[in-house]
PDB file of C-alpha atoms and ligand atoms in Angstrom:
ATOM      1  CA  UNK A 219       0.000   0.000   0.000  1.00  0.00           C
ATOM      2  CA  UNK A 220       0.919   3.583  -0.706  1.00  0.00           C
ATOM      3  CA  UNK A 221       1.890   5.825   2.542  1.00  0.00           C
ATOM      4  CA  UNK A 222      -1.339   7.448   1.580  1.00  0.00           C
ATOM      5  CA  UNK A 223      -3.142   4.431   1.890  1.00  0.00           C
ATOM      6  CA  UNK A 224      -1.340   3.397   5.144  1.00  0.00           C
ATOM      7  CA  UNK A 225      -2.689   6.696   6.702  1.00  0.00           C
ATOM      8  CA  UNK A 226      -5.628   6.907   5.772  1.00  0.00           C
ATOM      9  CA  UNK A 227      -6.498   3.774   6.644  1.00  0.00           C
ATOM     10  CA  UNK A 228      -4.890   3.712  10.134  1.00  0.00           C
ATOM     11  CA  UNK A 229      -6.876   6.744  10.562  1.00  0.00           C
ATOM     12  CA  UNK A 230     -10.261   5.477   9.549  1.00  0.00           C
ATOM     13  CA  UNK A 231      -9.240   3.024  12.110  1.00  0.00           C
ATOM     14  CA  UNK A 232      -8.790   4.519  15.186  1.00  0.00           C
ATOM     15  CA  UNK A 233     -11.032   6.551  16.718  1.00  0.00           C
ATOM     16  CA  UNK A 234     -11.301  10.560  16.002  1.00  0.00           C
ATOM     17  CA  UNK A 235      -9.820  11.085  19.966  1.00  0.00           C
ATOM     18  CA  UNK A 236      -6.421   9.801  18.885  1.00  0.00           C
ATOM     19  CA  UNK A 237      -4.364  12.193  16.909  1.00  0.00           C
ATOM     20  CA  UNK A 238      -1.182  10.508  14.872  1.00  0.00           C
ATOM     21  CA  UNK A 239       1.718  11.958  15.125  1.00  0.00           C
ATOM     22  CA  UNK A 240       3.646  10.646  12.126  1.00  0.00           C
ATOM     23  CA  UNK A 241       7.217   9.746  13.102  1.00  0.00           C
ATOM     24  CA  UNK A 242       9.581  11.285   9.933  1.00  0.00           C
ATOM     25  CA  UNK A 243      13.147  10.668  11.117  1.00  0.00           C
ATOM     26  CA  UNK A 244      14.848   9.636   8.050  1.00  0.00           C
ATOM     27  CA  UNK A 245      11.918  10.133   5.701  1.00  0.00           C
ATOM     28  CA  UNK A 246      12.561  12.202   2.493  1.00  0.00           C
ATOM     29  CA  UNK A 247      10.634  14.976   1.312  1.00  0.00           C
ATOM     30  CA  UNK A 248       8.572  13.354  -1.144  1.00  0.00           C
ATOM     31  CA  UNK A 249       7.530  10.685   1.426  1.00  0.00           C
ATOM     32  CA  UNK A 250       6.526  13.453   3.875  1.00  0.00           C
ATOM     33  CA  UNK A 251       5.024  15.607   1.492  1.00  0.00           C
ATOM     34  CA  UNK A 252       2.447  12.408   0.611  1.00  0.00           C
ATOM     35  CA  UNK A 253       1.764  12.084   4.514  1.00  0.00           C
ATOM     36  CA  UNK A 254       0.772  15.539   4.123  1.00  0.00           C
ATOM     37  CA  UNK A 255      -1.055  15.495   1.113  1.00  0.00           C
ATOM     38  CA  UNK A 256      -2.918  12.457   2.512  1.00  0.00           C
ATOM     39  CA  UNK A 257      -4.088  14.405   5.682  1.00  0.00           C
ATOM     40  CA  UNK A 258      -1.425  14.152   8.319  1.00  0.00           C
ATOM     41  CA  UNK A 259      -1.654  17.088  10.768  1.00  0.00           C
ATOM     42  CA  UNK A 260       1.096  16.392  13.445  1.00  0.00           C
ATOM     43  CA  UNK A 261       4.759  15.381  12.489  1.00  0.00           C
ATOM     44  CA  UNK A 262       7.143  13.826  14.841  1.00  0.00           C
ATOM     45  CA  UNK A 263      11.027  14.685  14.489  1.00  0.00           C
ATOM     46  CA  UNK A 264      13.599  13.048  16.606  1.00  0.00           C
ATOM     47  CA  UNK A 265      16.174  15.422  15.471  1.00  0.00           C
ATOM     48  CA  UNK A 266      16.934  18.972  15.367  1.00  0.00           C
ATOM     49  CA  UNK A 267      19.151  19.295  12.702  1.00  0.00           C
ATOM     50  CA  UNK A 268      16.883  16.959  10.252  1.00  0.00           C
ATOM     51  CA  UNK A 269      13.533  18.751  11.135  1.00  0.00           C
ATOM     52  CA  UNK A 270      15.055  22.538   9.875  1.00  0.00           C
ATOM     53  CA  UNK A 271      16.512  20.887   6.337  1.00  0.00           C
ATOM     54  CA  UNK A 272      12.685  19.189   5.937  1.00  0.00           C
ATOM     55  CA  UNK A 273      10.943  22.292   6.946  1.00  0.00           C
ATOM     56  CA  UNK A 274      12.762  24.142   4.625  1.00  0.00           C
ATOM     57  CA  UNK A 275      12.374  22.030   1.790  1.00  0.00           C
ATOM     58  CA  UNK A 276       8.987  21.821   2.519  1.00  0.00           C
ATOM     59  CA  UNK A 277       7.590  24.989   2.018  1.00  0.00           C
ATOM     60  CA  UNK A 278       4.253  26.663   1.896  1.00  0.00           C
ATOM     61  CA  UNK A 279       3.202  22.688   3.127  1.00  0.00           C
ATOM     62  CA  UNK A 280       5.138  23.887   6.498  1.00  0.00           C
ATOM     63  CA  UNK A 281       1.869  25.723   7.890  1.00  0.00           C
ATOM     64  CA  UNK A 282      -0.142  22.981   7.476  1.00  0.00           C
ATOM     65  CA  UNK A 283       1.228  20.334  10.594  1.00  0.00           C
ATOM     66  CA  UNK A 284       2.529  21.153  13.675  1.00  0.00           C
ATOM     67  CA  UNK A 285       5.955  19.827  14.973  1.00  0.00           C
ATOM     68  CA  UNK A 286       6.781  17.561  17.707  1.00  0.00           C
ATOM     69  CA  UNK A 287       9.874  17.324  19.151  1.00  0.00           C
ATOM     70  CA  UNK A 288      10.188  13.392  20.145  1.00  0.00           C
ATOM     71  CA  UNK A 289      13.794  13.425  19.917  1.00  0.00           C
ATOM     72  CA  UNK A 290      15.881  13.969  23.191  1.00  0.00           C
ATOM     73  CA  UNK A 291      16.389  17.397  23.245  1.00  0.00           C
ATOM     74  CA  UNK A 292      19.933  19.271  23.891  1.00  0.00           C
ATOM     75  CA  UNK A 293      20.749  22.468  25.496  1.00  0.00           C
ATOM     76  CA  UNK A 294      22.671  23.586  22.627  1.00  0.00           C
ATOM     77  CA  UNK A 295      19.742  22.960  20.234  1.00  0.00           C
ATOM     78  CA  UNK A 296      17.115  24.889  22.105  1.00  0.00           C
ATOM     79  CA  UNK A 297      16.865  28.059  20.131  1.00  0.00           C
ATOM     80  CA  UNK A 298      16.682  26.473  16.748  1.00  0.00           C
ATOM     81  CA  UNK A 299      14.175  23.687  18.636  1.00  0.00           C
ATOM     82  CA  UNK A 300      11.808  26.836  19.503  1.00  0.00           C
ATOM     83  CA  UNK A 301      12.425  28.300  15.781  1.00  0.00           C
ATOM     84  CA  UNK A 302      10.530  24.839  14.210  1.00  0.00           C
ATOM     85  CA  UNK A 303       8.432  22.667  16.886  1.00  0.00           C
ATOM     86  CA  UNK A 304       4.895  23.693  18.415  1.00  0.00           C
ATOM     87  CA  UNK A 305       5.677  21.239  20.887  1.00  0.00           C
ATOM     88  CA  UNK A 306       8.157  20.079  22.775  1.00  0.00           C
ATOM     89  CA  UNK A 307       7.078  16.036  24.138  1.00  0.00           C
ATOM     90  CA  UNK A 308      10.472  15.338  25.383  1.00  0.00           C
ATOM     91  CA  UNK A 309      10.967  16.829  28.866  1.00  0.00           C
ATOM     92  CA  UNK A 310      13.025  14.913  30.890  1.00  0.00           C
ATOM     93  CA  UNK A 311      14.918  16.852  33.618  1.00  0.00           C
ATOM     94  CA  UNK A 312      14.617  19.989  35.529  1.00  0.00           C
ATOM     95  CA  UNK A 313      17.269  21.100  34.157  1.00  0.00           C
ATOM     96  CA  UNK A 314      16.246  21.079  30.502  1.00  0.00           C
ATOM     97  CA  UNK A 315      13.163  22.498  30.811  1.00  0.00           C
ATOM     98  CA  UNK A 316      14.952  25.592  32.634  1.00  0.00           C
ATOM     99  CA  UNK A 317      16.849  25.944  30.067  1.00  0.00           C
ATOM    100  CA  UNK A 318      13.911  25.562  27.840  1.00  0.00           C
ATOM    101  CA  UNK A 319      12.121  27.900  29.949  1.00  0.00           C
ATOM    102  CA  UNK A 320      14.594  30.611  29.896  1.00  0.00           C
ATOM    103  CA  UNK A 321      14.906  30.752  25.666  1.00  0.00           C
ATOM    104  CA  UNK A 322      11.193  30.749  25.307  1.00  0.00           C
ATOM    105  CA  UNK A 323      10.525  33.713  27.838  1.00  0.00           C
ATOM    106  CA  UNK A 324      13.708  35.717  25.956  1.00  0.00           C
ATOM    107  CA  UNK A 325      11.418  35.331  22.228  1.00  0.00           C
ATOM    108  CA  UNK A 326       7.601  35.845  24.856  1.00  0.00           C
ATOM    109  CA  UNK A 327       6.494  32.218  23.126  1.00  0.00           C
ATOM    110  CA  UNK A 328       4.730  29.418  25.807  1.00  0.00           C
ATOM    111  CA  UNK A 329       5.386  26.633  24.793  1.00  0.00           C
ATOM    112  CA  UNK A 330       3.391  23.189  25.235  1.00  0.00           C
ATOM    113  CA  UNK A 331       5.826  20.415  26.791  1.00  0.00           C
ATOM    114  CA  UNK A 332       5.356  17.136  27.686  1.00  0.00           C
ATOM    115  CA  UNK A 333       7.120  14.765  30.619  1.00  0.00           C
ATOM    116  CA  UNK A 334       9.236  12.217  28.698  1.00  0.00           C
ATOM    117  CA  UNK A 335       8.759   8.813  30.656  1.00  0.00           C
ATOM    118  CA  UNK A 336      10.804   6.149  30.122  1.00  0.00           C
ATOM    119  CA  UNK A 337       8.510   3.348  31.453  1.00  0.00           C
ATOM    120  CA  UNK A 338      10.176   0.173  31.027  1.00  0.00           C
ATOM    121  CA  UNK A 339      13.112   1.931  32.897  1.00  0.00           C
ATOM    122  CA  UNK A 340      15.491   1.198  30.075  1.00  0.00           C
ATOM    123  CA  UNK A 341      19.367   2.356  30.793  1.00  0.00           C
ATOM    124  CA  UNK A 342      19.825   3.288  27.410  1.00  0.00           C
ATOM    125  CA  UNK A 343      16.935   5.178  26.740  1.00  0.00           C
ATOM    126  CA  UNK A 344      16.196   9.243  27.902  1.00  0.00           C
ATOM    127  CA  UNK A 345      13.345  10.141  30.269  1.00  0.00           C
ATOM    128  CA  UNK A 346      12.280  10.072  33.638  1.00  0.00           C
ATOM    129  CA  UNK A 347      11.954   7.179  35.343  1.00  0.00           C
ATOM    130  CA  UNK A 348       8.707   5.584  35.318  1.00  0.00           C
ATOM    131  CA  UNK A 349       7.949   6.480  38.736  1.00  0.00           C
ATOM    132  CA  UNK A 350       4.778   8.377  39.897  1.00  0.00           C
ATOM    133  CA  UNK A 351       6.667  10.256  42.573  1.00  0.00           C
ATOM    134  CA  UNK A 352       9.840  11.082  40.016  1.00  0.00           C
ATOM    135  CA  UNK A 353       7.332  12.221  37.461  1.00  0.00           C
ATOM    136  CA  UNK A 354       4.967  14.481  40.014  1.00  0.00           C
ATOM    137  CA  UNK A 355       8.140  15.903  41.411  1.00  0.00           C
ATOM    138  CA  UNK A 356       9.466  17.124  37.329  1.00  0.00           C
ATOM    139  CA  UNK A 357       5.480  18.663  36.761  1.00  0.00           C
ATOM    140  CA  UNK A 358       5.741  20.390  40.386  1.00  0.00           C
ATOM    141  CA  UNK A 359       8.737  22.061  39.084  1.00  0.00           C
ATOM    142  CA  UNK A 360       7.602  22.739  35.331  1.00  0.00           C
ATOM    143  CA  UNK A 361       4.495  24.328  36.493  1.00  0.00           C
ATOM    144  CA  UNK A 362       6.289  26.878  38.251  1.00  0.00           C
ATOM    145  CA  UNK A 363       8.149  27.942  35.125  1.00  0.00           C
ATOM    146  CA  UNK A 364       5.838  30.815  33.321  1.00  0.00           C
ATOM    147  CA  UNK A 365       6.749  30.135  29.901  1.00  0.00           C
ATOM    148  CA  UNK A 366       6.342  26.205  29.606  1.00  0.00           C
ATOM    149  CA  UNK A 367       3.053  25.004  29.989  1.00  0.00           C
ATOM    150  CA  UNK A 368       2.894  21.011  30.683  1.00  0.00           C
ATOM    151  CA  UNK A 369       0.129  19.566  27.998  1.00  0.00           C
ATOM    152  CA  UNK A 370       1.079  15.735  28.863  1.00  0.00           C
ATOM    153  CA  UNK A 371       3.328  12.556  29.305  1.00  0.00           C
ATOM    154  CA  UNK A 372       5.044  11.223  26.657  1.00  0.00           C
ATOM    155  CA  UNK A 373       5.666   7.451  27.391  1.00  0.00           C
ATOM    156  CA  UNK A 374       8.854   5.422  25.779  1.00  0.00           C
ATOM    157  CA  UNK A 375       8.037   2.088  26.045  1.00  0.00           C
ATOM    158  CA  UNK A 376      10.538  -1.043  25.497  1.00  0.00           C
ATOM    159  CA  UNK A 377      10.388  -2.665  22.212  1.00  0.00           C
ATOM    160  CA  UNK A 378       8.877  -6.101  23.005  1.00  0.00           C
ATOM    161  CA  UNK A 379       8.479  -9.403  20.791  1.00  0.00           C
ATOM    162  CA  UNK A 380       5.277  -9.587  21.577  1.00  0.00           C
ATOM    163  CA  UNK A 381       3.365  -6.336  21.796  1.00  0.00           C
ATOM    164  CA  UNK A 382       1.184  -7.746  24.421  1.00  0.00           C
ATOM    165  CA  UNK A 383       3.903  -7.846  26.898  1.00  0.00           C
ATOM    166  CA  UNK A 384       4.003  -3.593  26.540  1.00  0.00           C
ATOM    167  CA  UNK A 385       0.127  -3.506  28.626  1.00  0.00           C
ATOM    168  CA  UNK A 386       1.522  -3.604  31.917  1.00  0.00           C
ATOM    169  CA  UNK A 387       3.402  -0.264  30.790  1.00  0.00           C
ATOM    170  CA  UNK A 388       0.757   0.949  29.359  1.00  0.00           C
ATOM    171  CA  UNK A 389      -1.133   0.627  32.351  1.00  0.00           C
ATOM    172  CA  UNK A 390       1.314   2.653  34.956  1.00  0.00           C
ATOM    173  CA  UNK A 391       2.069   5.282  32.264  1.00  0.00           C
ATOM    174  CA  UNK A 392      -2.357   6.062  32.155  1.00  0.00           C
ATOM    175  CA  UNK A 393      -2.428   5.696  36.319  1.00  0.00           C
ATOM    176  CA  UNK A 394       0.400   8.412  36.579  1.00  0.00           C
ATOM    177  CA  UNK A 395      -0.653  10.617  33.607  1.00  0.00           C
ATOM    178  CA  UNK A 396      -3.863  10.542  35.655  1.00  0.00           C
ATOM    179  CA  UNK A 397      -2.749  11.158  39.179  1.00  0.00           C
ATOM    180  CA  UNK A 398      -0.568  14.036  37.656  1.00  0.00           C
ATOM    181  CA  UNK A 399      -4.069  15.329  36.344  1.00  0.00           C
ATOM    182  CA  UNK A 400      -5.730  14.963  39.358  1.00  0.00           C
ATOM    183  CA  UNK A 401      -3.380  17.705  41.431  1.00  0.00           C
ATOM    184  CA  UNK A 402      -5.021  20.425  39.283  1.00  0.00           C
ATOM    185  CA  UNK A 403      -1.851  21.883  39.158  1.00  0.00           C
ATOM    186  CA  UNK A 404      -1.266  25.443  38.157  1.00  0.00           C
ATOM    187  CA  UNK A 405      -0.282  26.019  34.623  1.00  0.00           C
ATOM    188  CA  UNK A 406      -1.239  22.166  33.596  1.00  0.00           C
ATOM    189  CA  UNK A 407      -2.988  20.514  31.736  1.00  0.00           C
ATOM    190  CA  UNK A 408      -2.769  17.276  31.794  1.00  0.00           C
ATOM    191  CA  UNK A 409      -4.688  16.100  28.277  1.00  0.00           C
ATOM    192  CA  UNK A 410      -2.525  14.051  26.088  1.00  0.00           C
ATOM    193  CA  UNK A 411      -1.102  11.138  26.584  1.00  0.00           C
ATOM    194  CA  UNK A 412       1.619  10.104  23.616  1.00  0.00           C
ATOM    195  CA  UNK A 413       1.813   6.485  23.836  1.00  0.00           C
ATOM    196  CA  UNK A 414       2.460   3.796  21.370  1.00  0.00           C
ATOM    197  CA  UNK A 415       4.318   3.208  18.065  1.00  0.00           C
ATOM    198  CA  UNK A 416       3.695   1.036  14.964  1.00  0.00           C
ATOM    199  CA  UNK A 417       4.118  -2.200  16.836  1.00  0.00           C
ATOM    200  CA  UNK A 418       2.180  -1.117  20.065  1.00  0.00           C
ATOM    201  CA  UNK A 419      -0.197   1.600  18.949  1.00  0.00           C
ATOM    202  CA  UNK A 420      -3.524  -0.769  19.205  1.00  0.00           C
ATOM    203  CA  UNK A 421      -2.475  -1.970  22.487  1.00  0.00           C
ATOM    204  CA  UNK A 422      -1.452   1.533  23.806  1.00  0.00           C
ATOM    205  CA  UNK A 423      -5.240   2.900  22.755  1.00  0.00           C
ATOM    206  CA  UNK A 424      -6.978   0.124  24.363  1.00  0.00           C
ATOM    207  CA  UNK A 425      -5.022   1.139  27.297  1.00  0.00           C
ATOM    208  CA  UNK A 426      -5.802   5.162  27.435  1.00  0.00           C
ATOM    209  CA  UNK A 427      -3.464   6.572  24.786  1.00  0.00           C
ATOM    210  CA  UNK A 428      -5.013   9.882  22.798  1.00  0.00           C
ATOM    211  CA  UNK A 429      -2.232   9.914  20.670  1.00  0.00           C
ATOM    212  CA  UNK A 430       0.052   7.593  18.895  1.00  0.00           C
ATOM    213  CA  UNK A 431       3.437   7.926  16.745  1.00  0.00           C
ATOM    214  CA  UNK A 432       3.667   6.513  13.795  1.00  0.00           C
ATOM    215  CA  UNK A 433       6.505   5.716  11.083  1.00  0.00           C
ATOM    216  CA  UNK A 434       7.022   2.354  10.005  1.00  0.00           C
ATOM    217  CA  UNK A 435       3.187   1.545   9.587  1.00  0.00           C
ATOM    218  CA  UNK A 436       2.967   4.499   7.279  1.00  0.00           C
ATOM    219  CA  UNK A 437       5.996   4.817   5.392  1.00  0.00           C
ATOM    220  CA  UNK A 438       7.281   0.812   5.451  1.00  0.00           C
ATOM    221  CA  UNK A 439      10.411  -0.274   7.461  1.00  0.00           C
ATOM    222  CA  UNK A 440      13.360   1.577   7.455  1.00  0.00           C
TER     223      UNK A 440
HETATM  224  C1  PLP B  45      10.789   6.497  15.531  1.00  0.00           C
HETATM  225  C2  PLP B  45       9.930   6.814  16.683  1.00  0.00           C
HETATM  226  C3  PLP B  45       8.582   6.461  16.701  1.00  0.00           C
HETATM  227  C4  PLP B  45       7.918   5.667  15.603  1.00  0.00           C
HETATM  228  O1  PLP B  45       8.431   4.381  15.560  1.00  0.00           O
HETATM  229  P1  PLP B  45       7.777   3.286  14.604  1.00  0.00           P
HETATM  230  O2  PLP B  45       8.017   2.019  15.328  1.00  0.00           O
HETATM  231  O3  PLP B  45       8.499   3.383  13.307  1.00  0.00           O
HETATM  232  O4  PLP B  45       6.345   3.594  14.495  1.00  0.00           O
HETATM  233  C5  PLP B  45       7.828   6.857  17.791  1.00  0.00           C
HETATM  234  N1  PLP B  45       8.360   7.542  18.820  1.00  0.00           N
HETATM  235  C6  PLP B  45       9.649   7.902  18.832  1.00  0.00           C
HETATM  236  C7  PLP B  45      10.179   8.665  19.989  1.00  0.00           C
HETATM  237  C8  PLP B  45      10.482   7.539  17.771  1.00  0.00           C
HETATM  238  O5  PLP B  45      11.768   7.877  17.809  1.00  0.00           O
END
């Protein structure tokens, strides 16, 4: 199937709650430009350096999706970071999102972040620790900070062989994205909940995700 095809089907699939954000690391322009053309609204970009080249290329197409940063994010690529995404889903220290913090107030932008959460508790992976307490102590800090406002979790889960194996992560990634909710804390709001990819993203629904990222079911494998 063409990636048009893939998308639109996978979004005739799943209900109109859960947005896709497509995954494009290592995509050309032609490939993205047909995720586009077929409807896609949200792009996911793991990398900096890759997102400006594409959203050059791309042009007047650029206004039509917003950018998600799903990438880990570096300190040195914060000001061309705030140049290209809408949001940032890859929060993972206090320190960061200082940082993050600082650059946005110097420009007056807020900008929507989310809690990276590394739920399997992977060593070679970035994001908090799955932990409730490690996760409610990073949004108690972030929603002190005027020019970030926390929009919701972004869960990394590990890749298993069987995609079944990924519900009991599932499961503690929707408890703490909903205890988080439930402090009504100021400057937060707690509604999305990025969880799943190709292999997982049926699972991850089923278990409370609103939105899903996407590559290899769209464009093929890399
Ligand atoms: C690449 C990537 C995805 C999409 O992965 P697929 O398995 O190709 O769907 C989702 N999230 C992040 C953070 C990624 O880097």
């Amino acid at each position: 199937m063409s990636i048009k095809e893939n998308y639109q089907k996978i979004r005739s699939e799943i209900g109109d709650n859960v947005m896709i954000i497509v995954a494009v690391k290592g995509r050309t322009k032609e490939e993205i430009e047909e995720v586009i053309d077929a409807g896609a609204q949200d792009l996911g970009e793991n990398y900096v350096q890759e997102a400006e080249s594409i959203y050059e290329s791309l042009g007047d197409k650029v206004g039509k999706v917003r950018w998600h940063m799903i990438g880990h994010l570096q300190k040195n690529k914060i000001n061309k970071a705030l140049q290209i995404f809408d949001v940032i889903q890859t929060i993972d220290s206090k320190g960061i999102a200082l940082a993050l913090n600082e650059r946005a107030k110097r420009i007056g932008k807020v900008v929507p972040v989310y809690i990276e959460m590394n739920i399997g508790d992977e060593m070679t992976k970035s994001g908090v620790k799955g932990e409730y307490e490690v996760v409610e102590g990073l949004a108690k800090e972030i929603s002190k900070m005027e020019f970030l406002r926390l929009e919701g979790l972004m869960a990394m889960e590990p890749q298993f062989d069987n995609p079944q194996d990924s519900i009991s992560c599932f499961k503690k990634a929707k408890d703490i994205f909903e205890r988080i909710g439930a402090l009504n804390l100021p400057n937060v709001d707690m509604k999305e909940l990025s969880m799943g990819m190709s292999g997982s993203y049926k699972i991850a629904i089923q278990e409370g995700s609103n939105m899903v990222r996407l590559g290899s079911a769209i464009f093929g494998a890399r």
